Phi, psi and omega in degrees: 000321181300321180297322180297315179298319181296315182296321180280324189283331185300311177297322178295316179300318180299317179293317181294317180294319179296331183277343182277131178264124181276133176303141183302135178086354179259138177263132180218153176247005178153203181229156177234139172232163179234129179278167183302329180276004179096351179301130176263126180252119178256126175247103191243155177222136175237143177228156175246165177298336180278000177095005178284135180238134176230132178247147179216144172241116184240131179244114176253118181264151174307134183099341176295152185306316185263008185304312182298319179297315180295315181300318179294321183294314184279337180079188182296140178243121179296142180301128181078004182243189180222159172229152175286147178255120176282157179301143174282146176288145175286144180273000000 
């Protein structure tokens, strides 16, 4: 099922990220929304200095291994809204 979401979600994620205007001076890698069941949906974009662009749609459901880490990183998400996702720190 995850592969199906990824295949459908990547073009959608690219369009949504391109349409979001980032506040000046803020660094972001995408946006996060939260579904009614608590699932956090991350629509992310990575770029390289060489011009390579990669888009990802990640769905973290309550109970998933990284759910708590992702929820703490993105912070509170208003119902029906979105928040910008700051870059994750490298380990």
